[in-house]
CSV table of C-alpha atoms in Angstrom, one decimal:
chain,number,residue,atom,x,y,z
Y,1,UNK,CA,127.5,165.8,89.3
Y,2,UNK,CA,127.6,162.0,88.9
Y,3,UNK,CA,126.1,160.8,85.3
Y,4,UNK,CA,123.2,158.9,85.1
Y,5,UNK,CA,122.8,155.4,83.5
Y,6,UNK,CA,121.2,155.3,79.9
Y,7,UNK,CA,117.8,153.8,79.8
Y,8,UNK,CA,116.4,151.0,77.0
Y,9,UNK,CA,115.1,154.1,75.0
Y,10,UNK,CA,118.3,156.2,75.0
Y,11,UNK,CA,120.0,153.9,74.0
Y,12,UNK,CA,117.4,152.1,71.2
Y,13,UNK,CA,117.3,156.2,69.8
Y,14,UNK,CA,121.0,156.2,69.2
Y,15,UNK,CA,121.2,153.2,67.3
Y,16,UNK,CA,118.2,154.3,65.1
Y,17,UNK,CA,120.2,157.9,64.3
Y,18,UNK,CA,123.1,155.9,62.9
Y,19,UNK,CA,124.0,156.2,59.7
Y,20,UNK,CA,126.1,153.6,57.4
Y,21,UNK,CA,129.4,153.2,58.4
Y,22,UNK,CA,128.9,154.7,61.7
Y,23,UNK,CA,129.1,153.1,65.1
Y,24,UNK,CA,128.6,154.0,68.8
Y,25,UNK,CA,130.1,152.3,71.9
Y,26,UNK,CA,129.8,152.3,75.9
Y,27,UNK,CA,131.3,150.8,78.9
Y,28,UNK,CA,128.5,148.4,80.3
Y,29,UNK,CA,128.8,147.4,84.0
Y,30,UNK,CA,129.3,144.0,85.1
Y,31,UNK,CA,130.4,141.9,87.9
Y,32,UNK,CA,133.5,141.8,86.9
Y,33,UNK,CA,134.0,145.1,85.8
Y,34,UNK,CA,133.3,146.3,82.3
Y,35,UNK,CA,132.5,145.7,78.7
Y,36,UNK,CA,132.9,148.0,75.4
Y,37,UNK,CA,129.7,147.1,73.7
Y,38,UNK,CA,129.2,148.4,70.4
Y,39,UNK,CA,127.0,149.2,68.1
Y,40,UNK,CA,127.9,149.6,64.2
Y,41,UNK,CA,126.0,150.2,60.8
Y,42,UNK,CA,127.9,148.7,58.2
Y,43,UNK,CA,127.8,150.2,54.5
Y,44,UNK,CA,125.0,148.1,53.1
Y,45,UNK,CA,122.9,149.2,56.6
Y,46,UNK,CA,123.0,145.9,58.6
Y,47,UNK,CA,123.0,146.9,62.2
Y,48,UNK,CA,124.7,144.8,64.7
Y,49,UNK,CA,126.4,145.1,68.0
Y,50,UNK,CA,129.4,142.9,69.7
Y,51,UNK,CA,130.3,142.5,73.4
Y,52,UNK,CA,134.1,143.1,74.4
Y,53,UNK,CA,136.3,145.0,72.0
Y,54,UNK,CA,137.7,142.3,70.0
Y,55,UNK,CA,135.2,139.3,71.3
Y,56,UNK,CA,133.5,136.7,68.6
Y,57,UNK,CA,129.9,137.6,70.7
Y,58,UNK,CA,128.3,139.7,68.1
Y,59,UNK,CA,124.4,139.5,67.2
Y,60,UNK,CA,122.5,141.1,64.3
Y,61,UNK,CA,120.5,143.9,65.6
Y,62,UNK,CA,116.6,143.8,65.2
Y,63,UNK,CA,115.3,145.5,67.6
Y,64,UNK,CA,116.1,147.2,71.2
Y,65,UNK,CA,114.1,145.2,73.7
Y,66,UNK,CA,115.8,141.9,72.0
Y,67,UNK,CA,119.2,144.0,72.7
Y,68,UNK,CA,118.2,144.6,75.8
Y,69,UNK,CA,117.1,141.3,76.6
Y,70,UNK,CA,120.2,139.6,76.0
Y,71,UNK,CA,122.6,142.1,77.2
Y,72,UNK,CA,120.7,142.3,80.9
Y,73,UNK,CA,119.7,138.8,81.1
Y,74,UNK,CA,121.9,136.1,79.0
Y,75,UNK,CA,125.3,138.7,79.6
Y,76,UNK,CA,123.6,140.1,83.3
Y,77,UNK,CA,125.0,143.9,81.9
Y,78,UNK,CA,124.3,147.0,83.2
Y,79,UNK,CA,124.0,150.1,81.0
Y,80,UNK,CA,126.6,153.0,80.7
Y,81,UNK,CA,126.5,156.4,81.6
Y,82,UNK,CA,127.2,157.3,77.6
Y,83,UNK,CA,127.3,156.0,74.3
Y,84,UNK,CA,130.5,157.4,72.4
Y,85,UNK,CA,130.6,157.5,68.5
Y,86,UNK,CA,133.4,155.7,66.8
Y,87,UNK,CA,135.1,154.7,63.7
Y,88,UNK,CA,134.2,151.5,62.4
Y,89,UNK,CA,137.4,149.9,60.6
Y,90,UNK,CA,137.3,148.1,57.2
Y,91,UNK,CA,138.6,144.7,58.9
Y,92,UNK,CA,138.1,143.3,62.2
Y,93,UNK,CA,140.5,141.6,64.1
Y,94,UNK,CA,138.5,139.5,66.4
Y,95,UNK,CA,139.1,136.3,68.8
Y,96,UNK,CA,138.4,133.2,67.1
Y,97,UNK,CA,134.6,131.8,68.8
Y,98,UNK,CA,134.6,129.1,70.9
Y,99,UNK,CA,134.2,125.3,69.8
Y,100,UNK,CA,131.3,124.1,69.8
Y,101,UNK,CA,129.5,120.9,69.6
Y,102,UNK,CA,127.3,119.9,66.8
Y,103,UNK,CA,124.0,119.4,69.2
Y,104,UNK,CA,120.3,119.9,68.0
Y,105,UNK,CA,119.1,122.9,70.6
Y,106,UNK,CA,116.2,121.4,72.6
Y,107,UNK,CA,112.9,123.3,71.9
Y,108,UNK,CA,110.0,120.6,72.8
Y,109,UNK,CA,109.4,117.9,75.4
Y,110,UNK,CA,112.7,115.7,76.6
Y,111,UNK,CA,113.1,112.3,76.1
Y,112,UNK,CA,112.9,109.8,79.0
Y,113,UNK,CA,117.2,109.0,78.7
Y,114,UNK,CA,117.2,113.0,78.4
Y,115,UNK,CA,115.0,113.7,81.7
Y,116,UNK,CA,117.6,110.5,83.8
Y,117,UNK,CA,120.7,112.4,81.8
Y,118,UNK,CA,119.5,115.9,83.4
Y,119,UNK,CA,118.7,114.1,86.5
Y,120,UNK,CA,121.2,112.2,87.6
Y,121,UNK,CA,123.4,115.3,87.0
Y,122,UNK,CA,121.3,117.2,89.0
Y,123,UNK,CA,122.3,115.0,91.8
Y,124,UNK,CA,126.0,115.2,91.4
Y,125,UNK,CA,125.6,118.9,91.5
Y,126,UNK,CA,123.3,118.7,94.6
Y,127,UNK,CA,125.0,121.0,97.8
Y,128,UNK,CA,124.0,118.5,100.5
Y,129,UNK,CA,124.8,119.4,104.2
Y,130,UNK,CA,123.4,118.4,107.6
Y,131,UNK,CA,119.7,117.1,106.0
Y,132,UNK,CA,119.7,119.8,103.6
Y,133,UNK,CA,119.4,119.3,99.6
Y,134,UNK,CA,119.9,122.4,97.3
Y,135,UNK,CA,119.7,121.3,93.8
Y,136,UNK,CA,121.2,123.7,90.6
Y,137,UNK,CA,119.9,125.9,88.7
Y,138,UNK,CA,118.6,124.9,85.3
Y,139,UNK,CA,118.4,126.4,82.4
Y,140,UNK,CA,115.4,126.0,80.1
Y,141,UNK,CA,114.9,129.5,77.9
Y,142,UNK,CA,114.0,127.4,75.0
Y,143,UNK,CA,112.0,125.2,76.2
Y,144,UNK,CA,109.1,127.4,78.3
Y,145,UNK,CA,106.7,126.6,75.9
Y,146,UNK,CA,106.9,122.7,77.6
Y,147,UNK,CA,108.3,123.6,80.8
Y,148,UNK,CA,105.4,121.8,82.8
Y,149,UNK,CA,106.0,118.5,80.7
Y,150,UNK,CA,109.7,118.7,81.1
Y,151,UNK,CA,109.2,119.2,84.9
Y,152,UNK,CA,106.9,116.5,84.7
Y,153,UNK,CA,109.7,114.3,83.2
Y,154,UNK,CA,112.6,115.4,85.5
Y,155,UNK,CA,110.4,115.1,88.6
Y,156,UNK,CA,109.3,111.1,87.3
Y,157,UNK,CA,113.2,111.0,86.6
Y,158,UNK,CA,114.1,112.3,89.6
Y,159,UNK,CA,111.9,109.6,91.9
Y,160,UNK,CA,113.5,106.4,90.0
Y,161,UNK,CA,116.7,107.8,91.3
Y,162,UNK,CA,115.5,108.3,95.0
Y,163,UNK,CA,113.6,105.1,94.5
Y,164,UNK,CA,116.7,103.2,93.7
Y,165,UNK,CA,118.7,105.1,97.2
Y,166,UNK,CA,115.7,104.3,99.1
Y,167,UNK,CA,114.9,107.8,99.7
Y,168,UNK,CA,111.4,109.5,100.3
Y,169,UNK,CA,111.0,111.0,96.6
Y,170,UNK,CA,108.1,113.5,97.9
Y,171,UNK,CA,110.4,115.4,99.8
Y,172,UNK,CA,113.8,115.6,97.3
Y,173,UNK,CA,110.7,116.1,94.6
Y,174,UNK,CA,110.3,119.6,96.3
Y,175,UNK,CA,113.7,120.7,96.0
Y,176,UNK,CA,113.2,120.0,92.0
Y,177,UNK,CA,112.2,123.4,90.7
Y,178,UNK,CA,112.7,125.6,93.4
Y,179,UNK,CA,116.0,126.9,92.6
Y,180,UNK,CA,118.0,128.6,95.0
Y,181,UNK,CA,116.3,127.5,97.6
Y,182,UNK,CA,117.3,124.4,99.8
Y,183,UNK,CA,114.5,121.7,101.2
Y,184,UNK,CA,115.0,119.7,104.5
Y,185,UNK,CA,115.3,115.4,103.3
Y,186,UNK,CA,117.2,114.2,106.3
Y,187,UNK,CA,120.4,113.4,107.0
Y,188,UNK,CA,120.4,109.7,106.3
Y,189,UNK,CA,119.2,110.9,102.6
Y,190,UNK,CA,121.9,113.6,102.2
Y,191,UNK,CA,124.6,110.7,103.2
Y,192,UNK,CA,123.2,108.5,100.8
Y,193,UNK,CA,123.2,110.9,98.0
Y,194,UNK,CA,126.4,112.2,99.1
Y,195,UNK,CA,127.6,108.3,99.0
Y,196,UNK,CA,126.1,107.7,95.7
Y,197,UNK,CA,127.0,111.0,93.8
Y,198,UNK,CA,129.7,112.8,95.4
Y,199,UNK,CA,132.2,111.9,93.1
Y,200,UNK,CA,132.7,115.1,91.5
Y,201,UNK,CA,132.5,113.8,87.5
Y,202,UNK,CA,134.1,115.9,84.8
Y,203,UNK,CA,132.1,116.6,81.8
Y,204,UNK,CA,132.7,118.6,78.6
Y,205,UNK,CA,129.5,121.3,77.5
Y,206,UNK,CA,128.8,122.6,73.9
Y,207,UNK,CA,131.6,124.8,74.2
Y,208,UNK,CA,134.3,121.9,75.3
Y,209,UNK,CA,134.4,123.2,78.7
Y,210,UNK,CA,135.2,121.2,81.5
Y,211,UNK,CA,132.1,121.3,84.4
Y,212,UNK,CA,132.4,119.7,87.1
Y,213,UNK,CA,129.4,118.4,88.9
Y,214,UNK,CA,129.8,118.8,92.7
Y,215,UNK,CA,128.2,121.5,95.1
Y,216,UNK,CA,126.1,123.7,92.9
Y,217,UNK,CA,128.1,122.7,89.2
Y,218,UNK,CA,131.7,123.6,90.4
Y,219,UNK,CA,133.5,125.4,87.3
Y,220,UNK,CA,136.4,126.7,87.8
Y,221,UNK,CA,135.6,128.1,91.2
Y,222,UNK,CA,132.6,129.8,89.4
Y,223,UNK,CA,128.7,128.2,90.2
Y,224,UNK,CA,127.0,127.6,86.6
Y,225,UNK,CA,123.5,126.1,85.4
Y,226,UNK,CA,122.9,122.9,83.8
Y,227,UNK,CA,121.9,123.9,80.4
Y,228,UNK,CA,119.1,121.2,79.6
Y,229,UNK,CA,118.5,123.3,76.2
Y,230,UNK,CA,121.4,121.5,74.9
Y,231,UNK,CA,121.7,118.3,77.2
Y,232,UNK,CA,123.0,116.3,74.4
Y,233,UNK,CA,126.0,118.2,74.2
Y,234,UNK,CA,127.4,117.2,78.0
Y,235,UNK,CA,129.4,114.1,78.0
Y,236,UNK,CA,131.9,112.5,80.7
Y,237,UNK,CA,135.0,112.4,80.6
Y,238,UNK,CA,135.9,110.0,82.8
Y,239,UNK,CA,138.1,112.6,84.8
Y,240,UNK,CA,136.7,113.9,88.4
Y,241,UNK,CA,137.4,116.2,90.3
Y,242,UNK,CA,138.9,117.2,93.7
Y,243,UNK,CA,136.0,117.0,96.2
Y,244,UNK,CA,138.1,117.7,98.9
Y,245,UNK,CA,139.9,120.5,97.6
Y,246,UNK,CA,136.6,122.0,96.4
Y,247,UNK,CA,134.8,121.5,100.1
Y,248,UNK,CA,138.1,123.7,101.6
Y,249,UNK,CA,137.1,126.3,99.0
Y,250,UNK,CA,134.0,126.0,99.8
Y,251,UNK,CA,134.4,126.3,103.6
Y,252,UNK,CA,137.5,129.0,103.1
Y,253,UNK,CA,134.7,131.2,101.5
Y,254,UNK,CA,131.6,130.7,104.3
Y,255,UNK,CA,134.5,131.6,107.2
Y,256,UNK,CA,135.6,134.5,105.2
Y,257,UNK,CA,131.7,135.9,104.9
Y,258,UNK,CA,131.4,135.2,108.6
Y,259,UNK,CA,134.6,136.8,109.4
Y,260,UNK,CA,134.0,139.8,107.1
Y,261,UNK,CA,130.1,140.3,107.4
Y,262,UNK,CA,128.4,141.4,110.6
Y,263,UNK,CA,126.1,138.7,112.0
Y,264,UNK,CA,126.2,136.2,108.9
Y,265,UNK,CA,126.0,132.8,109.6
Y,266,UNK,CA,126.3,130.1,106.9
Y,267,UNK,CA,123.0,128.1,106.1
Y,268,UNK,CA,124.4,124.9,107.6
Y,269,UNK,CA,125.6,126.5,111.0
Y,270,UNK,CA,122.7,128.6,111.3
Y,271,UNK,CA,120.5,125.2,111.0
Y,272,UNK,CA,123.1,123.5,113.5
Y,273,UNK,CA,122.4,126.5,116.3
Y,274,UNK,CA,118.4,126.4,116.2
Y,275,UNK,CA,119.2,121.8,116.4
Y,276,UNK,CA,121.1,122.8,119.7
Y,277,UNK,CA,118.6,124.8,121.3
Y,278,UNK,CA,116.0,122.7,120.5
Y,279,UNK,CA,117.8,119.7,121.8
Y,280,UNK,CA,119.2,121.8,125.2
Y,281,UNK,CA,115.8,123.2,126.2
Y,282,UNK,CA,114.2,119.5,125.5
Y,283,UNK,CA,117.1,118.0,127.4
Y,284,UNK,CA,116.1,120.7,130.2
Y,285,UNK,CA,112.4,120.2,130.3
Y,286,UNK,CA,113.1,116.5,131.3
Y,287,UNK,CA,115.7,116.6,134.0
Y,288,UNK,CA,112.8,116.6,136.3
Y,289,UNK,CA,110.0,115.0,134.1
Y,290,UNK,CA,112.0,112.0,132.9
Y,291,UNK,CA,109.7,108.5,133.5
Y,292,UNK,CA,106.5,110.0,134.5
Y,293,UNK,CA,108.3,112.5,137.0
Y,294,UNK,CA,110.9,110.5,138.5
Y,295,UNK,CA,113.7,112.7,136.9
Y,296,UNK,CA,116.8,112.0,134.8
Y,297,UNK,CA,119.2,111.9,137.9
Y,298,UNK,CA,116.7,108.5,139.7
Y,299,UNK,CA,116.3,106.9,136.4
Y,300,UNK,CA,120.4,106.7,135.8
Y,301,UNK,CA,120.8,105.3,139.5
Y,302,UNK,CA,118.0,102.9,139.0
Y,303,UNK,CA,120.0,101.5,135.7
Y,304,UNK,CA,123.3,101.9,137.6
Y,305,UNK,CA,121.9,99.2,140.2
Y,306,UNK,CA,120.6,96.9,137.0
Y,307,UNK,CA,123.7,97.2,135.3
Y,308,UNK,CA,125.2,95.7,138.9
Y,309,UNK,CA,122.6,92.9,138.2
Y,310,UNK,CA,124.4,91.9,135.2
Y,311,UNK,CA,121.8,93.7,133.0
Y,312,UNK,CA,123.4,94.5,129.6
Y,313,UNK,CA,120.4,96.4,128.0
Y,314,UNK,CA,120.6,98.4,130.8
Y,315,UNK,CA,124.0,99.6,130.4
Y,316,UNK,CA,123.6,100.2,127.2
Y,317,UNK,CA,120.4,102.7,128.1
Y,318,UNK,CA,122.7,104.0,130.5
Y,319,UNK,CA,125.9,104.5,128.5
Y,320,UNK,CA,123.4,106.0,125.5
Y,321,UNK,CA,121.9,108.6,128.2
Y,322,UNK,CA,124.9,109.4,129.4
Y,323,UNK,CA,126.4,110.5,125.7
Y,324,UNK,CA,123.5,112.2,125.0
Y,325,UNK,CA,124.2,114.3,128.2
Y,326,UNK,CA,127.2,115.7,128.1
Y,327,UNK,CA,126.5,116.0,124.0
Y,328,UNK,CA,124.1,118.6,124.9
Y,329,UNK,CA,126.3,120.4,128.1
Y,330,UNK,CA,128.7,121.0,125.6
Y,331,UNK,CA,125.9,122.5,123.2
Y,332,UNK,CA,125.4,124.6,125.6
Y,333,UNK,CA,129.2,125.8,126.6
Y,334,UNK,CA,128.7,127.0,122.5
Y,335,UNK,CA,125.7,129.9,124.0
Y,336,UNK,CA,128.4,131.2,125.9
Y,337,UNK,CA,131.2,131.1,123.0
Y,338,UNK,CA,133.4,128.5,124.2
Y,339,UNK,CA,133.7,124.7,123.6
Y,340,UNK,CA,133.7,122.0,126.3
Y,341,UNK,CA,136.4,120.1,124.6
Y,342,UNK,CA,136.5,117.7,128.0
Y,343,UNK,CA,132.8,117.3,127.5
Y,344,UNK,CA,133.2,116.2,123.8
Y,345,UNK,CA,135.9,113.3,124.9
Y,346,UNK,CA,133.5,112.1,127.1
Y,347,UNK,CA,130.9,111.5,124.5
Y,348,UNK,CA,133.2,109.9,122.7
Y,349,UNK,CA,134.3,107.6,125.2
Y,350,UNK,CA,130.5,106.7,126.1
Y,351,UNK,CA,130.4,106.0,122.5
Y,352,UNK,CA,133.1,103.7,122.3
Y,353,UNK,CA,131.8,101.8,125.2
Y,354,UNK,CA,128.2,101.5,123.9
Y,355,UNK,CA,129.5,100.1,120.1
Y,356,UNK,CA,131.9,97.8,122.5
Y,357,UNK,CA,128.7,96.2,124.2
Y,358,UNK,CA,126.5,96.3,120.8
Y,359,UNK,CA,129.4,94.3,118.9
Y,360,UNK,CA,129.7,91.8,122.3
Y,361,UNK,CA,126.0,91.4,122.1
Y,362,UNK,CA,125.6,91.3,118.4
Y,363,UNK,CA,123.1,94.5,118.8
Y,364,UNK,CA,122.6,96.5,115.1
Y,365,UNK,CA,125.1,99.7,115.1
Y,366,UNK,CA,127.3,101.1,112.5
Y,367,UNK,CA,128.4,104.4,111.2
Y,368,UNK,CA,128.1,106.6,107.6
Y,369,UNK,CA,130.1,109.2,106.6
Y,370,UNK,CA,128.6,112.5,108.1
Y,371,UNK,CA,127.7,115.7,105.9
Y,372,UNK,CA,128.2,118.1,109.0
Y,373,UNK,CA,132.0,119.6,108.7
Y,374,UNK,CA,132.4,119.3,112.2
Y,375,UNK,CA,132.1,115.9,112.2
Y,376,UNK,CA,133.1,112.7,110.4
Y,377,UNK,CA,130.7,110.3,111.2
Y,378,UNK,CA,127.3,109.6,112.0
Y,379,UNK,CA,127.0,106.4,114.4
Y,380,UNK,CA,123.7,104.9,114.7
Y,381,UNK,CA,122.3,102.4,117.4
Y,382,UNK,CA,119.6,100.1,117.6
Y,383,UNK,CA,118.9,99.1,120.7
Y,384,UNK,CA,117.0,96.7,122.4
Y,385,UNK,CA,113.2,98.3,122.7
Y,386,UNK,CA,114.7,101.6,121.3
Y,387,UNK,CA,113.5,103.3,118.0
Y,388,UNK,CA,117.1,104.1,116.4
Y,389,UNK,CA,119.7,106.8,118.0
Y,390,UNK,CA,122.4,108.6,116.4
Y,391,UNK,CA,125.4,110.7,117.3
Y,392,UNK,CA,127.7,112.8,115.3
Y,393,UNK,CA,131.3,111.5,116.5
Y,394,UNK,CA,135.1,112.0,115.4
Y,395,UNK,CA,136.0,108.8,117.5
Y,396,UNK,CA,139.0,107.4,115.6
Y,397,UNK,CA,137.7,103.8,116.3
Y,398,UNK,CA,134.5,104.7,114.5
Y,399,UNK,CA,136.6,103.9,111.1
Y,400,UNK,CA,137.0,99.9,111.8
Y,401,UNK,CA,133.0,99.7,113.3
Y,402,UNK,CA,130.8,98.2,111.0
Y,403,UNK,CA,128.9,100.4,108.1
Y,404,UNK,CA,125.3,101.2,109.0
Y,405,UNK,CA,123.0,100.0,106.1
Y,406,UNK,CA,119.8,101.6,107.3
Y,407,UNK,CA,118.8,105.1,106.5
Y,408,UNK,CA,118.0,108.0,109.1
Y,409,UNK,CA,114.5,108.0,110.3
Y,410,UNK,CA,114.5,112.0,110.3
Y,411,UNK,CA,113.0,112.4,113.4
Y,412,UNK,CA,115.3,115.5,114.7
Y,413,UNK,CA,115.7,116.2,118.1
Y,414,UNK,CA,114.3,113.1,119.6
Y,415,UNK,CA,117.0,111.2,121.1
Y,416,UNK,CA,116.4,112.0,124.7
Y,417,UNK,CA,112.6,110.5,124.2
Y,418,UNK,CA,113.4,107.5,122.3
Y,419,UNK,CA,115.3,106.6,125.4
Y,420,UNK,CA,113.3,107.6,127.8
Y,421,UNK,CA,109.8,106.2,126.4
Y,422,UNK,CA,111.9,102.6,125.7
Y,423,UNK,CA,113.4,102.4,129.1
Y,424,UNK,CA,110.0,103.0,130.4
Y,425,UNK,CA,108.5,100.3,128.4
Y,426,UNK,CA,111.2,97.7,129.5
Y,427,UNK,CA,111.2,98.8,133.1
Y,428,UNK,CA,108.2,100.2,133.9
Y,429,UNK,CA,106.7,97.7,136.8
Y,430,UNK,CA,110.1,98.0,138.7
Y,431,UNK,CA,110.4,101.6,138.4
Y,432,UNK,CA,106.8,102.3,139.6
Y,433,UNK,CA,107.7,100.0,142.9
Y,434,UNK,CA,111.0,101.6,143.7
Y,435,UNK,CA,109.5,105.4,143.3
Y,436,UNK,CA,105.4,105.4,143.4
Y,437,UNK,CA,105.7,108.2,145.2
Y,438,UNK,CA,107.2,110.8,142.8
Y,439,UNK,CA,105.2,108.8,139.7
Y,440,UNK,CA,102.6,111.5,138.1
């Protein structure tokens, strides 16, 4: 018959039945494995218990809920099924502690430098990806008794730092405290975030260790908190680390979980699937609707015959539409598990063509690095009459177009109507004369 697990109370009744010079120890379940925890009652009758057999973590026992407390939550342990009694010998022979730093433990409210020092690392941690923002976890223990004023501080910290990128601070202000949890900014935020502070800095904590800031505090291929109960204590090294090496991890470990476990998509991809529906059945819904009923297939003739003309803004409607077209016919060769690779170098050829008549007509385009893995770049397009376009693109001429300066407007989805509502703004009293009759 399997052993059960000792509870708070079996264990807190052992300790109190020690007597000096007597000890008891159990295999505590972890992660990792296990941990001897022990428990000893020296000669004089000072109770105390260490974590690992020869480890420098031992704490003077006071009571068993404050045991508890930080065997469970600061060492995340799980009790044993028994406690064993032991000898405890005269001398110890233990690891020597860790270094630490000499750094006054934060108890009350942070300082303004404190709250930007905590902040800006908070963004070099950030996991951005495809609009999304996911900012670490924090740790303030020490500090609960001021928590609201320190989020107060971080959050005013916080918005000088979106201020200064341009970005809309209500929305990365929501991300702030709700850890583990990721809130929707936009891609043109995430790219300038990821421009800004992707860098991947090396600091040292209170202990000397190296951390380094980049997708959810990267240490050593384990995910940490920012400790802001001793913020003082980090420092820069002026080392950083290998983002690209870490984003191959990174990805190595989401195509292992979707290999491995039954219907698990990562968070990016499963975002990226619900897009491509969205955009598909929109792109759908119009192929008859487009320009007050006229329809997609009439519209694209009508600018065919302009372009003819000599009518540039028309080709680039045209060239933009066409893009956006077979874009979304290959989304929707991925619903029936295969790619239409031909699909995808058309795209990119209709998006060579359209920066190729922007540059000759000194219209506003330009690219940014793109957060989506599948993708390096993010072009964007302002065309004549036209609220602002954008395509995801690998096109190896993107790298010499021009760099986009503008941010994202966030409107998701929306491409197909931005070019439908401006080519029915510029063209609107010739396309009611050539089809009246199919106008609703």
């Amino acid at each position: 018959m399997a052993k059960i697990r000792l509870t708070k109370e079996d264990i807190g009744d052992a300790v109190s039945k020690l007597k000096n010079g007597e000890g008891v120890a159990g295999r505590f379940y972890w992660s990792g494995g296990v941990k001897w925890v022990r428990f000893s009652k020296s000669e004089t009758g000072q109770v105390k218990f260490r974590i690992g057999k020869k480890s420098a973590n031992s704490y003077a026992y006071t009571d068993i809920d404050t045991a508890w407390r930080i065997l469970t939550e600061e060492h995340h342990l799980f009790p044993p099924k028994e406690l064993v009694r032991i000898t405890i010998p005269a001398t110890e022979h233990t690891r020597e502690p860790s270094p630490t730093v000499e750094c006054e433990e934060m108890r009350g409210i942070l300082s303004d430098t404190q709250a930007m020092k905590l902040a800006t690392m908070m963004l070099y941690a950030a996991d951005c990806e495809d609009g999304w923002l996911k900012l670490p976890e924090v740790h303030f223990e020490s500090m609960f008794a001021h928590h609201d004023e320190n989020a107060q501080k971080v959050t005013e910290a916080m918005k000088v730092l979106c201020k200064d990128m341009n970005i809309d601070t209500e929305r990365c202000q929501e991300a702030l405290f709700w850890f583990e949890s990721r809130v929707y900014v936009g891609e043109g935020a995430v790219g300038m975030i990821h421009d800004r502070y992707g860098s991947a800095p090396i600091y040292t904590d209170r202990r000397m260790r190296k951390v380094t800031l980049y997708r959810g505090v990267w240490v050593n291929s384990d995910n940490k908190k920012i400790n802001a109960v001793y913020i003082d204590a980090y420092q820069q090294t002026g080392e950083y680390g290998d983002s690209e090496r870490i984003d191959k991890a990174l990805l190595r470990q989401e195509r292992d979980w979707e290999r491995y476990v039954p219907g698990y998509r990562s968070p990016a991809k499963e975002q990226a699937y619900r897009d491509a529906e969205r955009r598909v059945e929109d792109y759908e819904q119009r192929k008859g609707t487009f320009c007050h009923g006229i329809g997609q297939r009439k519209v694209k003739l009508f600018l065919n015959a302009c372009i003819k003309a000599g009518d540039e803004v028309a080709q680039m409607y045209r060239l933009a539409l066409e893009a956006e077209g077979v874009n979304l016919n290959a989304k929707k060769a991925l619903k029936k598990y295969h790619s239409d690779y031909h699909a995808y170098d058309k795209k990119e050829e209709c998006l060579r063509q359209l920066s190729d008549v922007c540059k000759r007509m000194s219209v506003v385009f330009g690219v940014q690095v793109s957060t989506a893995p599948a993708a390096r770049y993010v072009v964007y397009y302002e065309l004549p009459g036209c609220e602002q376009v954008s395509f995801h693109t690998n096109e190896p001429e993107a790298v010499n177009w021009p760099h986009y300066d503008g941010a994202w407007d966030g409107k998701k989805c929306s491409t197909l109507g931005k070019l439908e509502s401006a080519i029915w703004t510029r063209y609107e009293q010739e396309l009611r004369e050539k089809y009246k009759s199919e106008i609703k």
